mmCIF file of N, CA and C in Angstrom:
data_model
loop_
_atom_site.group_PDB
_atom_site.id
_atom_site.type_symbol
_atom_site.label_atom_id
_atom_site.label_comp_id
_atom_site.label_asym_id
_atom_site.label_seq_id
_atom_site.Cartn_x
_atom_site.Cartn_y
_atom_site.Cartn_z
ATOM 1 N N MET Y 347 -15.785 8.392 1.652
ATOM 2 C CA MET Y 347 -14.654 7.541 1.557
ATOM 3 C C MET Y 347 -14.562 7.317 -0.053
ATOM 4 N N SER Y 348 -13.510 7.420 -0.470
ATOM 5 C CA SER Y 348 -13.120 7.385 -1.777
ATOM 6 C C SER Y 348 -13.002 5.746 -2.183
ATOM 7 N N ASN Y 349 -12.809 5.646 -3.392
ATOM 8 C CA ASN Y 349 -12.653 4.074 -4.029
ATOM 9 C C ASN Y 349 -11.242 3.590 -3.601
ATOM 10 N N GLU Y 350 -10.286 4.509 -3.524
ATOM 11 C CA GLU Y 350 -8.968 4.077 -3.195
ATOM 12 C C GLU Y 350 -8.949 3.752 -1.689
ATOM 13 N N ASP Y 351 -9.665 4.679 -0.808
ATOM 14 C CA ASP Y 351 -9.636 4.335 0.567
ATOM 15 C C ASP Y 351 -10.392 2.903 0.954
ATOM 16 N N LYS Y 352 -11.578 2.689 0.135
ATOM 17 C CA LYS Y 352 -12.146 1.280 0.132
ATOM 18 C C LYS Y 352 -11.288 0.292 -0.120
ATOM 19 N N MET Y 353 -10.564 0.446 -1.246
ATOM 20 C CA MET Y 353 -9.593 -0.688 -1.645
ATOM 21 C C MET Y 353 -8.627 -0.859 -0.643
ATOM 22 N N LEU Y 354 -8.005 0.148 0.029
ATOM 23 C CA LEU Y 354 -7.075 0.152 1.138
ATOM 24 C C LEU Y 354 -7.548 -0.711 2.097
ATOM 25 N N GLN Y 355 -8.866 -0.394 2.648
ATOM 26 C CA GLN Y 355 -9.426 -1.180 3.747
ATOM 27 C C GLN Y 355 -9.665 -2.564 3.478
ATOM 28 N N LEU Y 356 -10.110 -2.927 2.326
ATOM 29 C CA LEU Y 356 -10.071 -4.218 1.823
ATOM 30 C C LEU Y 356 -8.839 -5.049 1.955
ATOM 31 N N VAL Y 357 -7.886 -4.498 1.367
ATOM 32 C CA VAL Y 357 -6.600 -5.164 1.335
ATOM 33 C C VAL Y 357 -5.922 -5.304 2.911
ATOM 34 N N LEU Y 358 -5.958 -4.300 3.609
ATOM 35 C CA LEU Y 358 -5.386 -4.174 4.921
ATOM 36 C C LEU Y 358 -6.166 -4.883 5.952
ATOM 37 N N SER Y 359 -7.453 -5.235 5.577
ATOM 38 C CA SER Y 359 -8.313 -5.865 6.507
ATOM 39 C C SER Y 359 -8.006 -7.591 6.477
ATOM 40 N N ASP Y 360 -7.239 -7.905 5.486
ATOM 41 C CA ASP Y 360 -6.809 -9.350 5.498
ATOM 42 C C ASP Y 360 -6.061 -9.837 6.793
ATOM 43 N N ASP Y 361 -6.541 -10.837 7.447
ATOM 44 C CA ASP Y 361 -6.157 -11.241 8.701
ATOM 45 C C ASP Y 361 -4.701 -11.822 8.714
ATOM 46 N N LYS Y 362 -4.377 -12.594 7.577
ATOM 47 C CA LYS Y 362 -3.011 -13.168 7.584
ATOM 48 C C LYS Y 362 -2.078 -11.982 7.374
ATOM 49 N N LEU Y 363 -2.268 -11.080 6.491
ATOM 50 C CA LEU Y 363 -1.399 -9.893 6.142
ATOM 51 C C LEU Y 363 -1.152 -9.075 7.415
ATOM 52 N N SER Y 364 -2.251 -8.720 8.056
ATOM 53 C CA SER Y 364 -2.121 -7.928 9.234
ATOM 54 C C SER Y 364 -1.519 -8.549 10.439
ATOM 55 N N SER Y 365 -1.613 -9.906 10.563
ATOM 56 C CA SER Y 365 -0.854 -10.542 11.633
ATOM 57 C C SER Y 365 0.508 -10.674 11.546
ATOM 58 N N PHE Y 366 0.753 -11.091 10.059
ATOM 59 C CA PHE Y 366 2.372 -11.349 9.766
ATOM 60 C C PHE Y 366 3.069 -10.040 9.699
ATOM 61 N N TYR Y 367 2.570 -8.912 9.337
ATOM 62 C CA TYR Y 367 3.203 -7.617 9.168
ATOM 63 C C TYR Y 367 2.922 -6.682 10.432
ATOM 64 N N GLU Y 368 2.132 -7.059 11.333
ATOM 65 C CA GLU Y 368 1.706 -6.585 12.598
ATOM 66 C C GLU Y 368 1.252 -5.110 12.551
ATOM 67 N N TYR Y 369 0.174 -5.020 11.993
ATOM 68 C CA TYR Y 369 -0.677 -3.685 11.921
ATOM 69 C C TYR Y 369 -2.038 -3.796 12.132
ATOM 70 N N ASN Y 370 -2.569 -2.708 12.508
ATOM 71 C CA ASN Y 370 -4.043 -2.645 12.843
ATOM 72 C C ASN Y 370 -4.699 -1.983 11.815
ATOM 73 N N ALA Y 371 -5.394 -2.463 10.930
ATOM 74 C CA ALA Y 371 -6.094 -1.977 9.726
ATOM 75 C C ALA Y 371 -6.943 -0.861 10.081
ATOM 76 N N GLU Y 372 -7.683 -0.706 11.185
ATOM 77 C CA GLU Y 372 -8.508 0.276 11.774
ATOM 78 C C GLU Y 372 -7.724 1.770 11.846
ATOM 79 N N GLU Y 373 -6.286 1.536 12.009
ATOM 80 C CA GLU Y 373 -5.591 2.821 12.063
ATOM 81 C C GLU Y 373 -5.436 3.566 10.865
ATOM 82 N N TYR Y 374 -5.804 2.987 9.690
ATOM 83 C CA TYR Y 374 -5.521 3.581 8.420
ATOM 84 C C TYR Y 374 -7.009 3.648 7.694
ATOM 85 N N GLN Y 375 -7.585 4.733 7.939
ATOM 86 C CA GLN Y 375 -8.905 4.954 7.278
ATOM 87 C C GLN Y 375 -8.785 5.720 5.790
ATOM 88 N N SER Y 376 -7.575 6.032 5.526
ATOM 89 C CA SER Y 376 -7.416 6.705 4.069
ATOM 90 C C SER Y 376 -6.096 6.289 3.634
ATOM 91 N N VAL Y 377 -5.855 6.441 2.279
ATOM 92 C CA VAL Y 377 -4.660 6.283 1.647
ATOM 93 C C VAL Y 377 -3.716 7.191 2.104
ATOM 94 N N SER Y 378 -4.116 8.404 2.428
ATOM 95 C CA SER Y 378 -3.174 9.428 2.983
ATOM 96 C C SER Y 378 -2.729 9.072 4.353
ATOM 97 N N ASP Y 379 -3.382 8.433 5.237
ATOM 98 C CA ASP Y 379 -3.158 8.017 6.520
ATOM 99 C C ASP Y 379 -2.011 6.631 6.382
ATOM 100 N N ALA Y 380 -2.344 5.929 5.497
ATOM 101 C CA ALA Y 380 -1.465 4.668 5.128
ATOM 102 C C ALA Y 380 -0.014 5.196 4.657
ATOM 103 N N LEU Y 381 -0.076 6.304 3.825
ATOM 104 C CA LEU Y 381 1.118 6.665 3.192
ATOM 105 C C LEU Y 381 2.132 7.192 4.273
ATOM 106 N N GLN Y 382 1.507 7.569 5.427
ATOM 107 C CA GLN Y 382 2.313 8.227 6.508
ATOM 108 C C GLN Y 382 2.695 7.223 7.657
ATOM 109 N N SER Y 383 2.401 6.020 7.365
ATOM 110 C CA SER Y 383 2.724 4.946 8.407
ATOM 111 C C SER Y 383 4.228 4.643 8.483
ATOM 112 N N ASP Y 384 4.472 4.179 9.876
ATOM 113 C CA ASP Y 384 5.849 3.625 10.032
ATOM 114 C C ASP Y 384 5.940 2.182 9.574
ATOM 115 N N ASN Y 385 4.801 1.452 9.245
ATOM 116 C CA ASN Y 385 4.927 0.151 8.749
ATOM 117 C C ASN Y 385 5.084 0.179 7.238
ATOM 118 N N THR Y 386 6.168 -0.471 6.833
ATOM 119 C CA THR Y 386 6.648 -0.435 5.385
ATOM 120 C C THR Y 386 5.637 -1.095 4.534
ATOM 121 N N VAL Y 387 5.043 -2.331 5.082
ATOM 122 C CA VAL Y 387 4.013 -2.948 4.180
ATOM 123 C C VAL Y 387 2.914 -2.160 3.863
ATOM 124 N N VAL Y 388 2.310 -1.459 4.880
ATOM 125 C CA VAL Y 388 1.105 -0.573 4.807
ATOM 126 C C VAL Y 388 1.364 0.545 3.837
ATOM 127 N N VAL Y 389 2.723 1.168 3.808
ATOM 128 C CA VAL Y 389 2.988 2.261 2.947
ATOM 129 C C VAL Y 389 3.015 1.645 1.500
ATOM 130 N N ALA Y 390 3.612 0.539 1.363
ATOM 131 C CA ALA Y 390 3.721 -0.046 0.152
ATOM 132 C C ALA Y 390 2.300 -0.322 -0.671
ATOM 133 N N VAL Y 391 1.567 -0.898 0.252
ATOM 134 C CA VAL Y 391 0.145 -1.148 -0.293
ATOM 135 C C VAL Y 391 -0.522 0.229 -0.837
ATOM 136 N N ALA Y 392 -0.451 1.100 0.088
ATOM 137 C CA ALA Y 392 -0.947 2.530 -0.210
ATOM 138 C C ALA Y 392 -0.300 3.045 -1.583
ATOM 139 N N LYS Y 393 0.920 2.891 -1.680
ATOM 140 C CA LYS Y 393 1.509 3.331 -2.982
ATOM 141 C C LYS Y 393 0.983 2.747 -4.165
ATOM 142 N N ILE Y 394 0.761 1.441 -4.062
ATOM 143 C CA ILE Y 394 0.227 0.623 -5.168
ATOM 144 C C ILE Y 394 -1.142 1.112 -5.390
ATOM 145 N N ILE Y 395 -1.923 1.222 -4.433
ATOM 146 C CA ILE Y 395 -3.401 1.552 -4.748
ATOM 147 C C ILE Y 395 -3.368 3.014 -5.351
ATOM 148 N N HIS Y 396 -2.735 3.909 -4.548
ATOM 149 C CA HIS Y 396 -2.690 5.354 -5.119
ATOM 150 C C HIS Y 396 -2.089 5.460 -6.421
ATOM 151 N N GLY Y 397 -1.104 4.794 -6.749
ATOM 152 C CA GLY Y 397 -0.289 4.937 -8.203
ATOM 153 C C GLY Y 397 -1.178 4.350 -9.235
ATOM 154 N N ILE Y 398 -1.863 3.254 -9.093
ATOM 155 C CA ILE Y 398 -2.700 2.639 -10.223
ATOM 156 C C ILE Y 398 -4.242 2.709 -10.115
ATOM 157 N N ALA Y 399 -4.732 3.539 -9.226
ATOM 158 C CA ALA Y 399 -6.155 3.672 -9.030
ATOM 159 C C ALA Y 399 -6.638 4.141 -10.320
ATOM 160 N N GLU Y 400 -7.504 3.245 -10.828
ATOM 161 C CA GLU Y 400 -8.302 3.598 -12.132
ATOM 162 C C GLU Y 400 -7.430 4.115 -13.404
ATOM 163 N N ASN Y 401 -6.181 3.613 -13.448
ATOM 164 C CA ASN Y 401 -5.305 4.008 -14.455
ATOM 165 C C ASN Y 401 -4.670 2.650 -15.014
ATOM 166 N N SER Y 402 -5.037 2.453 -16.474
ATOM 167 C CA SER Y 402 -4.506 1.304 -17.011
ATOM 168 C C SER Y 402 -3.315 1.485 -17.737
ATOM 169 N N ASP Y 403 -2.798 2.866 -17.874
ATOM 170 C CA ASP Y 403 -1.618 3.062 -18.631
ATOM 171 C C ASP Y 403 -0.351 2.281 -18.159
ATOM 172 N N LYS Y 404 0.191 1.511 -19.146
ATOM 173 C CA LYS Y 404 1.325 0.475 -18.610
ATOM 174 C C LYS Y 404 2.459 1.380 -18.291
ATOM 175 N N SER Y 405 2.737 2.348 -18.791
ATOM 176 C CA SER Y 405 3.964 3.249 -18.315
ATOM 177 C C SER Y 405 3.801 3.771 -16.818
ATOM 178 N N ILE Y 406 2.610 4.035 -16.440
ATOM 179 C CA ILE Y 406 2.204 4.366 -15.166
ATOM 180 C C ILE Y 406 2.346 3.223 -14.191
ATOM 181 N N GLN Y 407 1.946 2.137 -14.708
ATOM 182 C CA GLN Y 407 2.038 0.937 -13.817
ATOM 183 C C GLN Y 407 3.402 0.467 -13.559
ATOM 184 N N LYS Y 408 4.245 0.617 -14.702
ATOM 185 C CA LYS Y 408 5.712 0.334 -14.472
ATOM 186 C C LYS Y 408 6.383 1.176 -13.598
ATOM 187 N N SER Y 409 6.082 2.566 -13.586
ATOM 188 C CA SER Y 409 6.615 3.578 -12.753
ATOM 189 C C SER Y 409 6.321 3.200 -11.383
ATOM 190 N N VAL Y 410 5.088 2.787 -11.025
ATOM 191 C CA VAL Y 410 4.542 2.502 -9.681
ATOM 192 C C VAL Y 410 5.398 1.303 -9.140
ATOM 193 N N TYR Y 411 5.440 0.221 -10.022
ATOM 194 C CA TYR Y 411 6.074 -0.862 -9.668
ATOM 195 C C TYR Y 411 7.556 -0.476 -9.202
ATOM 196 N N GLN Y 412 8.272 0.321 -10.146
ATOM 197 C CA GLN Y 412 9.579 0.555 -9.716
ATOM 198 C C GLN Y 412 9.728 1.355 -8.280
ATOM 199 N N GLU Y 413 8.808 2.204 -8.210
ATOM 200 C CA GLU Y 413 8.728 2.998 -6.851
ATOM 201 C C GLU Y 413 8.536 2.215 -5.821
ATOM 202 N N VAL Y 414 7.607 1.204 -5.892
ATOM 203 C CA VAL Y 414 7.209 0.254 -4.654
ATOM 204 C C VAL Y 414 8.494 -0.658 -4.345
ATOM 205 N N PHE Y 415 8.983 -1.181 -5.564
ATOM 206 C CA PHE Y 415 10.121 -2.070 -5.545
ATOM 207 C C PHE Y 415 11.446 -1.459 -4.734
ATOM 208 N N ASN Y 416 11.618 -0.147 -5.132
ATOM 209 C CA ASN Y 416 12.700 0.601 -4.630
ATOM 210 C C ASN Y 416 12.431 0.850 -3.045
ATOM 211 N N TYR Y 417 11.228 1.196 -2.798
ATOM 212 C CA TYR Y 417 10.780 1.496 -1.470
ATOM 213 C C TYR Y 417 10.910 0.344 -0.624
ATOM 214 N N LEU Y 418 10.604 -0.899 -0.985
ATOM 215 C CA LEU Y 418 10.763 -2.032 -0.246
ATOM 216 C C LEU Y 418 12.082 -2.411 -0.097
ATOM 217 N N ASN Y 419 12.965 -2.494 -1.100
ATOM 218 C CA ASN Y 419 14.384 -2.624 -1.001
ATOM 219 C C ASN Y 419 15.023 -1.672 -0.048
ATOM 220 N N GLN Y 420 14.729 -0.532 0.007
ATOM 221 C CA GLN Y 420 15.311 0.350 0.903
ATOM 222 C C GLN Y 420 14.895 0.169 2.498
ATOM 223 N N ASN Y 421 13.663 -0.239 2.511
ATOM 224 C CA ASN Y 421 13.105 -0.244 3.847
ATOM 225 C C ASN Y 421 12.910 -1.625 4.606
ATOM 226 N N LEU Y 422 13.037 -2.592 3.669
ATOM 227 C CA LEU Y 422 12.938 -4.132 4.232
ATOM 228 C C LEU Y 422 14.300 -4.719 4.294
ATOM 229 N N LEU Y 423 15.161 -4.457 3.366
ATOM 230 C CA LEU Y 423 16.393 -5.308 3.258
ATOM 231 C C LEU Y 423 17.548 -4.501 4.009
#
């Protein structure tokens, strides 16, 4: 299990988050699994983790922010 997968599990295992957005964290063992989810929030979390994993470059972080922001706007609103 990669560090990205471990971080995904840590975030998705939050009880409040999983109950509010109605997903089962055990269904997503990897970032790849989560990126293929029908649950918008699970995909957004995976995009954030995958996009900024071990990268402190501000331009990449800004790019990830824009991608997730646009994704959420298209799929939640």
